[in-house]
mmCIF file of C-alpha atoms in Angstrom:
data_model
loop_
_atom_site.group_PDB
_atom_site.id
_atom_site.type_symbol
_atom_site.label_atom_id
_atom_site.label_comp_id
_atom_site.label_asym_id
_atom_site.label_seq_id
_atom_site.Cartn_x
_atom_site.Cartn_y
_atom_site.Cartn_z
ATOM 1 C CA MET A 1 -13.026 24.872 18.076
ATOM 2 C CA PRO A 2 -9.577 27.109 18.137
ATOM 3 C CA ASP A 3 -8.311 28.097 14.567
ATOM 4 C CA HIS A 4 -4.922 26.303 15.513
ATOM 5 C CA ALA A 5 -6.858 22.873 16.158
ATOM 6 C CA ARG A 6 -8.841 22.832 12.952
ATOM 7 C CA VAL A 7 -8.146 20.255 10.520
ATOM 8 C CA ARG A 8 -6.848 21.835 7.509
ATOM 9 C CA ALA A 9 -5.337 19.184 5.570
ATOM 10 C CA VAL A 10 -6.057 15.549 5.105
ATOM 11 C CA LEU A 11 -3.303 13.177 4.186
ATOM 12 C CA PHE A 12 -3.957 9.659 2.592
ATOM 13 C CA ASP A 13 -2.207 6.728 2.106
ATOM 14 C CA LEU A 14 -2.671 4.869 -1.241
ATOM 15 C CA ASP A 15 -2.574 1.148 -1.092
ATOM 16 C CA ASN A 16 -5.058 -0.779 0.989
ATOM 17 C CA THR A 17 -6.449 2.683 1.954
ATOM 18 C CA LEU A 18 -7.863 4.266 -1.448
ATOM 19 C CA LEU A 19 -6.739 1.372 -3.826
ATOM 20 C CA LEU A 20 -7.510 -2.150 -2.856
ATOM 21 C CA GLU A 21 -3.788 -3.425 -3.661
ATOM 22 C CA ASP A 22 -3.749 -6.851 -2.216
ATOM 23 C CA GLU A 23 -7.034 -7.673 -3.627
ATOM 24 C CA SER A 24 -6.083 -6.318 -7.287
ATOM 25 C CA THR A 25 -2.935 -8.562 -6.988
ATOM 26 C CA GLU A 26 -4.711 -11.714 -5.887
ATOM 27 C CA ARG A 27 -7.262 -11.163 -8.606
ATOM 28 C CA ALA A 28 -4.575 -11.007 -11.221
ATOM 29 C CA LEU A 29 -2.663 -13.900 -9.858
ATOM 30 C CA ARG A 30 -5.631 -16.155 -9.983
ATOM 31 C CA ASP A 31 -6.448 -14.892 -13.548
ATOM 32 C CA THR A 32 -3.054 -15.884 -14.629
ATOM 33 C CA CYS A 33 -3.041 -19.068 -13.018
ATOM 34 C CA ALA A 34 -6.752 -20.060 -14.301
ATOM 35 C CA ALA A 35 -5.381 -19.284 -17.729
ATOM 36 C CA ILE A 36 -2.251 -21.513 -17.479
ATOM 37 C CA ALA A 37 -4.218 -24.099 -15.804
ATOM 38 C CA GLU A 38 -6.816 -24.286 -18.503
ATOM 39 C CA ARG A 39 -3.802 -24.479 -21.196
ATOM 40 C CA THR A 40 -1.882 -27.151 -19.539
ATOM 41 C CA GLY A 41 -4.356 -28.980 -17.153
ATOM 42 C CA ALA A 42 -2.177 -28.002 -14.026
ATOM 43 C CA ASP A 43 -3.886 -27.634 -10.642
ATOM 44 C CA LEU A 44 -4.844 -23.867 -10.219
ATOM 45 C CA GLU A 45 -4.574 -23.868 -6.233
ATOM 46 C CA ILE A 46 -1.103 -25.668 -6.231
ATOM 47 C CA LEU A 47 -0.163 -23.249 -9.211
ATOM 48 C CA ALA A 48 -1.534 -19.877 -7.396
ATOM 49 C CA ALA A 49 -0.049 -20.994 -3.631
ATOM 50 C CA ALA A 50 3.231 -21.975 -5.230
ATOM 51 C CA ALA A 51 3.486 -18.633 -7.083
ATOM 52 C CA ARG A 52 2.791 -16.549 -3.812
ATOM 53 C CA GLU A 53 5.067 -18.386 -1.728
ATOM 54 C CA GLY A 54 7.790 -18.329 -4.336
ATOM 55 C CA ALA A 55 7.265 -14.718 -4.848
ATOM 56 C CA ASP A 56 7.398 -13.746 -1.185
ATOM 57 C CA GLU A 57 10.348 -16.202 -0.477
ATOM 58 C CA VAL A 58 12.690 -15.196 -3.463
ATOM 59 C CA PHE A 59 11.885 -11.662 -2.803
ATOM 60 C CA ARG A 60 12.693 -11.688 0.853
ATOM 61 C CA ALA A 61 15.863 -13.403 -0.049
ATOM 62 C CA SER A 62 17.265 -10.907 -2.660
ATOM 63 C CA SER A 63 19.534 -8.271 -2.741
ATOM 64 C CA VAL A 64 17.226 -5.699 -3.184
ATOM 65 C CA PHE A 65 14.840 -6.489 -0.343
ATOM 66 C CA ALA A 66 16.421 -4.033 2.221
ATOM 67 C CA TYR A 67 15.671 -1.186 -0.128
ATOM 68 C CA ALA A 68 12.513 -2.544 -1.380
ATOM 69 C CA ASP A 69 11.210 -3.040 2.299
ATOM 70 C CA ALA A 70 12.699 0.902 2.996
ATOM 71 C CA MET A 71 10.680 2.134 0.308
ATOM 72 C CA GLY A 72 7.568 -0.059 0.951
ATOM 73 C CA ILE A 73 7.925 -1.957 -2.278
ATOM 74 C CA TRP A 74 6.645 -5.394 -2.423
ATOM 75 C CA TRP A 75 6.623 -8.763 -4.545
ATOM 76 C CA GLY A 76 3.413 -8.206 -5.990
ATOM 77 C CA GLU A 77 4.743 -5.029 -7.535
ATOM 78 C CA ALA A 78 8.173 -6.498 -8.783
ATOM 79 C CA LEU A 79 6.043 -9.296 -10.702
ATOM 80 C CA TRP A 80 4.842 -6.441 -13.237
ATOM 81 C CA GLY A 81 6.375 -2.745 -12.531
ATOM 82 C CA GLU A 82 8.820 -1.134 -14.446
ATOM 83 C CA PHE A 83 10.570 0.854 -11.665
ATOM 84 C CA ALA A 84 11.539 3.899 -13.821
ATOM 85 C CA GLY A 85 13.908 6.421 -12.469
ATOM 86 C CA ASP A 86 17.374 7.298 -11.923
ATOM 87 C CA THR A 87 18.142 6.457 -8.514
ATOM 88 C CA ALA A 88 20.502 3.694 -7.368
ATOM 89 C CA GLY A 89 17.625 1.676 -5.709
ATOM 90 C CA LEU A 90 15.376 1.872 -8.495
ATOM 91 C CA ARG A 91 17.988 1.106 -11.080
ATOM 92 C CA GLU A 92 18.709 -2.181 -9.116
ATOM 93 C CA MET A 93 15.067 -2.958 -8.932
ATOM 94 C CA ARG A 94 14.839 -2.418 -13.008
ATOM 95 C CA ALA A 95 17.917 -5.077 -13.315
ATOM 96 C CA PHE A 96 16.467 -7.345 -10.532
ATOM 97 C CA VAL A 97 12.875 -7.900 -11.861
ATOM 98 C CA PRO A 98 13.358 -9.766 -14.871
ATOM 99 C CA GLU A 99 15.416 -12.850 -13.300
ATOM 100 C CA PHE A 100 13.047 -12.476 -10.298
ATOM 101 C CA ARG A 101 9.686 -13.214 -12.306
ATOM 102 C CA ARG A 102 11.703 -15.999 -14.396
ATOM 103 C CA ARG A 103 12.270 -17.675 -11.087
ATOM 104 C CA VAL A 104 8.860 -17.082 -9.282
ATOM 105 C CA TRP A 105 6.915 -18.511 -12.363
ATOM 106 C CA GLY A 106 9.472 -21.057 -13.431
ATOM 107 C CA ARG A 107 9.201 -22.424 -9.612
ATOM 108 C CA ALA A 108 5.423 -22.119 -9.639
ATOM 109 C CA LEU A 109 5.089 -24.047 -13.120
ATOM 110 C CA ALA A 110 7.348 -26.681 -11.686
ATOM 111 C CA ALA A 111 5.481 -27.196 -8.578
ATOM 112 C CA ALA A 112 2.219 -27.752 -10.909
ATOM 113 C CA GLY A 113 4.235 -30.172 -13.115
ATOM 114 C CA ASN A 114 5.213 -27.795 -16.276
ATOM 115 C CA ALA A 115 7.930 -25.717 -16.438
ATOM 116 C CA GLU A 116 8.643 -25.253 -20.004
ATOM 117 C CA ASP A 117 10.334 -21.922 -21.003
ATOM 118 C CA ASN A 118 7.658 -20.654 -23.367
ATOM 119 C CA LEU A 119 5.294 -21.157 -20.421
ATOM 120 C CA VAL A 120 7.509 -19.272 -17.966
ATOM 121 C CA GLU A 121 7.495 -16.334 -20.313
ATOM 122 C CA ALA A 122 3.719 -16.689 -21.006
ATOM 123 C CA ALA A 123 2.843 -16.461 -17.482
ATOM 124 C CA ILE A 124 5.045 -13.504 -16.675
ATOM 125 C CA ASN A 125 3.165 -11.381 -19.726
ATOM 126 C CA ALA A 126 -0.120 -12.722 -18.625
ATOM 127 C CA PHE A 127 0.570 -11.522 -15.147
ATOM 128 C CA ARG A 128 1.595 -8.168 -15.993
ATOM 129 C CA SER A 129 -1.242 -7.671 -18.225
ATOM 130 C CA ALA A 130 -3.657 -8.800 -15.767
ATOM 131 C CA ARG A 131 -2.465 -6.592 -13.017
ATOM 132 C CA ARG A 132 -2.902 -3.389 -15.330
ATOM 133 C CA GLN A 133 -6.360 -4.173 -15.919
ATOM 134 C CA ASN A 134 -7.117 -5.262 -12.171
ATOM 135 C CA GLN A 135 -6.601 -1.821 -10.459
ATOM 136 C CA LEU A 136 -9.431 -2.205 -7.879
ATOM 137 C CA VAL A 137 -10.583 1.100 -5.957
ATOM 138 C CA ASP A 138 -12.253 0.998 -2.767
ATOM 139 C CA ARG A 139 -15.793 1.689 -3.527
ATOM 140 C CA ASP A 140 -15.914 4.773 -1.533
ATOM 141 C CA ALA A 141 -12.574 6.394 -2.473
ATOM 142 C CA GLU A 142 -13.832 8.777 -4.960
ATOM 143 C CA ASP A 143 -16.647 9.965 -3.401
ATOM 144 C CA VAL A 144 -14.952 10.653 0.044
ATOM 145 C CA VAL A 145 -11.960 12.138 -1.498
ATOM 146 C CA ARG A 146 -14.132 14.616 -3.279
ATOM 147 C CA ASP A 147 -16.080 15.420 -0.646
ATOM 148 C CA LEU A 148 -13.444 15.886 1.758
ATOM 149 C CA GLY A 149 -11.458 18.003 -0.784
ATOM 150 C CA ARG A 150 -14.217 20.649 -0.498
ATOM 151 C CA ASP A 151 -12.983 21.837 2.831
ATOM 152 C CA HIS A 152 -9.541 20.537 2.997
ATOM 153 C CA ARG A 153 -6.357 20.495 1.384
ATOM 154 C CA LEU A 154 -5.726 16.994 0.227
ATOM 155 C CA ALA A 155 -2.060 15.162 -0.011
ATOM 156 C CA LEU A 156 -1.071 11.732 -0.996
ATOM 157 C CA VAL A 157 1.737 9.968 1.109
ATOM 158 C CA THR A 158 2.446 6.735 -0.025
ATOM 159 C CA ASN A 159 5.380 4.207 -0.273
ATOM 160 C CA GLY A 160 6.345 2.925 -3.245
ATOM 161 C CA ALA A 161 7.990 3.478 -6.931
ATOM 162 C CA PRO A 162 6.915 6.525 -8.422
ATOM 163 C CA ASP A 163 6.201 5.263 -11.785
ATOM 164 C CA VAL A 164 4.300 2.172 -10.233
ATOM 165 C CA GLN A 165 2.124 4.575 -7.840
ATOM 166 C CA ARG A 166 1.289 6.827 -10.560
ATOM 167 C CA GLU A 167 0.242 4.280 -12.827
ATOM 168 C CA LYS A 168 -2.189 2.651 -10.576
ATOM 169 C CA LEU A 169 -3.589 6.188 -10.108
ATOM 170 C CA SER A 170 -3.989 6.735 -13.637
ATOM 171 C CA HIS A 171 -6.644 3.938 -13.607
ATOM 172 C CA THR A 172 -8.755 6.316 -11.325
ATOM 173 C CA SER A 173 -10.395 9.715 -11.199
ATOM 174 C CA LEU A 174 -8.296 10.517 -7.675
ATOM 175 C CA ALA A 175 -5.041 11.886 -8.878
ATOM 176 C CA SER A 176 -6.312 15.285 -9.743
ATOM 177 C CA SER A 177 -7.928 15.617 -6.322
ATOM 178 C CA PHE A 178 -4.322 16.026 -4.390
ATOM 179 C CA HIS A 179 -2.664 19.296 -3.983
ATOM 180 C CA VAL A 180 0.439 17.191 -3.092
ATOM 181 C CA ALA A 181 1.692 13.650 -3.849
ATOM 182 C CA ILE A 182 4.623 12.302 -2.079
ATOM 183 C CA ILE A 183 6.156 9.147 -3.065
ATOM 184 C CA SER A 184 8.760 7.203 -0.665
ATOM 185 C CA ALA A 185 11.216 6.384 -3.775
ATOM 186 C CA GLU A 186 11.014 9.642 -5.056
ATOM 187 C CA ILE A 187 12.285 11.402 -2.134
ATOM 188 C CA GLY A 188 14.418 8.617 -0.523
ATOM 189 C CA VAL A 189 12.150 7.967 2.575
ATOM 190 C CA GLY A 190 9.591 5.942 3.491
ATOM 191 C CA LYS A 191 6.900 5.558 5.887
ATOM 192 C CA PRO A 192 7.270 5.473 9.027
ATOM 193 C CA ASP A 193 10.079 7.814 8.752
ATOM 194 C CA PRO A 194 8.732 11.153 10.055
ATOM 195 C CA ARG A 195 10.488 12.930 6.980
ATOM 196 C CA ILE A 196 8.144 11.873 4.644
ATOM 197 C CA PHE A 197 5.265 13.517 6.506
ATOM 198 C CA GLU A 198 7.224 16.430 6.865
ATOM 199 C CA ALA A 199 7.809 16.671 3.269
ATOM 200 C CA ALA A 200 4.171 16.670 2.752
ATOM 201 C CA LEU A 201 3.641 19.265 5.386
ATOM 202 C CA THR A 202 6.345 21.575 4.090
ATOM 203 C CA ALA A 203 4.538 21.433 0.515
ATOM 204 C CA LEU A 204 1.193 22.136 2.107
ATOM 205 C CA ASP A 205 2.672 24.933 4.246
ATOM 206 C CA LEU A 206 1.291 23.613 7.207
ATOM 207 C CA SER A 207 2.354 22.612 10.868
ATOM 208 C CA PRO A 208 1.608 19.009 12.124
ATOM 209 C CA GLU A 209 -1.407 20.348 14.273
ATOM 210 C CA GLY A 210 -3.226 21.140 10.989
ATOM 211 C CA ALA A 211 -3.091 17.589 9.316
ATOM 212 C CA VAL A 212 -4.290 14.297 9.877
ATOM 213 C CA MET A 213 -3.079 10.942 8.345
ATOM 214 C CA ILE A 214 -5.600 8.391 6.810
ATOM 215 C CA GLY A 215 -4.232 4.874 6.475
ATOM 216 C CA ASP A 216 -4.448 1.200 6.902
ATOM 217 C CA SER A 217 -0.995 0.468 8.250
ATOM 218 C CA LEU A 218 -0.451 0.730 12.180
ATOM 219 C CA ALA A 219 3.290 0.261 11.851
ATOM 220 C CA ARG A 220 4.011 2.748 8.942
ATOM 221 C CA ASP A 221 0.768 5.421 8.681
ATOM 222 C CA VAL A 222 0.128 5.713 12.549
ATOM 223 C CA VAL A 223 3.571 5.281 14.042
ATOM 224 C CA GLY A 224 5.103 7.448 11.369
ATOM 225 C CA ALA A 225 2.328 9.945 11.677
ATOM 226 C CA HIS A 226 2.573 10.436 15.533
ATOM 227 C CA ALA A 227 6.326 10.592 14.992
ATOM 228 C CA ALA A 228 5.892 13.612 12.927
ATOM 229 C CA GLY A 229 3.410 15.043 15.286
ATOM 230 C CA LEU A 230 0.450 14.580 13.106
ATOM 231 C CA ARG A 231 -3.251 12.886 14.395
ATOM 232 C CA ALA A 232 -3.693 9.391 12.500
ATOM 233 C CA VAL A 233 -7.233 7.843 11.640
ATOM 234 C CA TRP A 234 -6.500 3.978 11.296
ATOM 235 C CA ILE A 235 -8.628 2.065 8.443
ATOM 236 C CA ASP A 236 -8.985 -1.167 9.874
ATOM 237 C CA ARG A 237 -9.203 -3.641 7.383
ATOM 238 C CA GLY A 238 -9.762 -6.398 9.529
ATOM 239 C CA ALA A 239 -5.836 -7.899 9.479
ATOM 240 C CA ARG A 240 -5.070 -9.382 12.615
ATOM 241 C CA GLU A 241 -1.902 -11.487 11.559
ATOM 242 C CA ASN A 242 1.785 -9.971 12.426
ATOM 243 C CA MET A 243 0.134 -7.041 14.368
ATOM 244 C CA PRO A 244 3.095 -4.821 15.706
ATOM 245 C CA ALA A 245 3.372 -5.450 19.541
ATOM 246 C CA PRO A 246 2.656 -3.406 21.644
ATOM 247 C CA ALA A 247 0.030 -2.507 18.937
ATOM 248 C CA PRO A 248 0.137 1.649 18.324
ATOM 249 C CA VAL A 249 -3.016 3.455 19.349
ATOM 250 C CA PRO A 250 -4.338 5.649 16.558
ATOM 251 C CA ASP A 251 -6.104 8.857 17.367
ATOM 252 C CA ALA A 252 -9.504 7.035 15.817
ATOM 253 C CA ARG A 253 -10.358 4.028 14.330
ATOM 254 C CA VAL A 254 -12.904 3.403 11.298
ATOM 255 C CA GLU A 255 -13.957 0.511 9.200
ATOM 256 C CA SER A 256 -14.749 2.583 5.945
ATOM 257 C CA LEU A 257 -13.801 5.302 4.203
ATOM 258 C CA ARG A 258 -17.271 6.426 4.645
ATOM 259 C CA GLU A 259 -16.665 6.963 8.282
ATOM 260 C CA VAL A 260 -13.683 9.134 7.956
ATOM 261 C CA ARG A 261 -15.348 12.494 7.973
ATOM 262 C CA LEU A 262 -17.199 11.938 11.259
ATOM 263 C CA ALA A 263 -13.954 10.666 12.789
ATOM 264 C CA LEU A 264 -12.228 13.748 11.709
ATOM 265 C CA ALA A 265 -14.899 16.000 13.343
ATOM 266 C CA ALA A 266 -14.593 13.815 16.860
ATOM 267 C CA LEU A 267 -10.702 13.940 16.974
ATOM 268 C CA ARG A 268 -9.349 15.948 20.024
ATOM 269 C CA PRO A 269 -7.320 19.438 19.109
ATOM 270 C CA GLY A 270 -3.944 19.755 18.551
ATOM 271 C CA GLY A 271 -0.926 17.142 17.347
ATOM 272 C CA ALA A 272 -0.575 13.825 18.084
ATOM 273 C CA SER A 273 0.571 12.617 21.704
ATOM 274 C CA PRO A 274 3.622 10.789 22.417
ATOM 275 C CA ARG A 275 3.541 7.420 20.830
ATOM 276 C CA GLY A 276 0.042 7.884 19.956
ATOM 277 C CA SER A 277 -1.137 7.453 23.908
ATOM 278 C CA ARG A 278 -4.451 9.371 23.060
ATOM 279 C CA GLY A 279 -6.439 6.437 22.318
ATOM 280 C CA SER A 280 -9.120 5.703 19.857
ATOM 281 C CA HIS A 281 -12.357 7.004 19.722
ATOM 282 C CA ARG A 282 -13.730 3.718 18.678
ATOM 283 C CA ALA A 283 -12.396 0.059 19.946
ATOM 284 C CA ALA A 284 -10.586 -2.265 18.002
ATOM 285 C CA GLY A 285 -11.636 -5.811 17.971
ATOM 286 C CA ARG A 286 -13.213 -6.939 14.802
ATOM 287 C CA ASP A 287 -11.398 -9.864 13.060
ATOM 288 C CA GLY A 288 -11.644 -10.204 9.434
ATOM 289 C CA SER A 289 -9.618 -11.791 6.535
ATOM 290 C CA ARG A 290 -7.102 -10.681 4.367
ATOM 291 C CA ALA A 291 -6.408 -11.278 0.437
ATOM 292 C CA ARG A 292 -4.043 -14.105 0.159
ATOM 293 C CA ALA A 293 -1.728 -12.063 -1.837
ATOM 294 C CA SER A 294 -0.447 -9.621 0.752
ATOM 295 C CA ARG A 295 2.376 -7.208 1.111
ATOM 296 C CA ARG A 296 5.408 -8.950 2.367
ATOM 297 C CA GLY A 297 2.995 -11.185 4.611
ATOM 298 C CA ASP A 298 2.473 -7.959 6.963
ATOM 299 C CA PRO A 299 -0.720 -6.421 7.294
ATOM 300 C CA SER A 300 0.488 -3.245 8.670
ATOM 301 C CA ALA A 301 3.146 -3.141 6.179
ATOM 302 C CA ARG A 302 2.378 0.005 3.765
#
């Protein structure tokens, strides 16, 4: 393979690629609702459904949604994150989340028949604690990242708030594996804007032809990588709802992180072709379910 075509760096998405964000949020939500149900006799399923639906509805209707959506911040993070930072957007998020949490849990408890103020505060605190204790990592993530790090430079390119993403990473052994970490709200642009990928390439001192993006989102990871001239490997987590139309075509499709090294070896040389028209070395087609607490209801969102 010509030297210019060699994959020198691998860029990884974080949420639902290396970390199981939706599953972590769903587990914390159900743990919280189970504790409240045991305390009050409320129906756990009614409570959990009302919390999910209310959080999504209130978040989408909020004044911070445009910023949050651009940065890839979702309601699951707004229920527990601190949003530290001095940018206008992060300051607005910080001011927004206390009332957001009260509204979400107040509505959920009311739907289940009990909206006492002390229970609302208990639910807020219980979820924040549960979510911090429930950071699930893809079972192959640490081994795959360690293996690829032996012969590639590694970068993390993730949407989200800097402190929230770093706190998630702190519960894993992954952080020290990356030469570069680019977080959307830290630089002011989020995927699929090609500038976030270009920031990673600049930090790595590489051209697009030498790097490949790995992520679960067709709309953000694949489209954004192609716009920046990178090839992209799509981690297909089985989501089929709200798929972008026409669906972006990744350079390769895998169903698990274990397959990434083989996918990299099979990639055609050079940068991404326009609009990802190169095609996948593996046909998409597997249906699958998604954790019920999902990012903005959009499986390709992050």
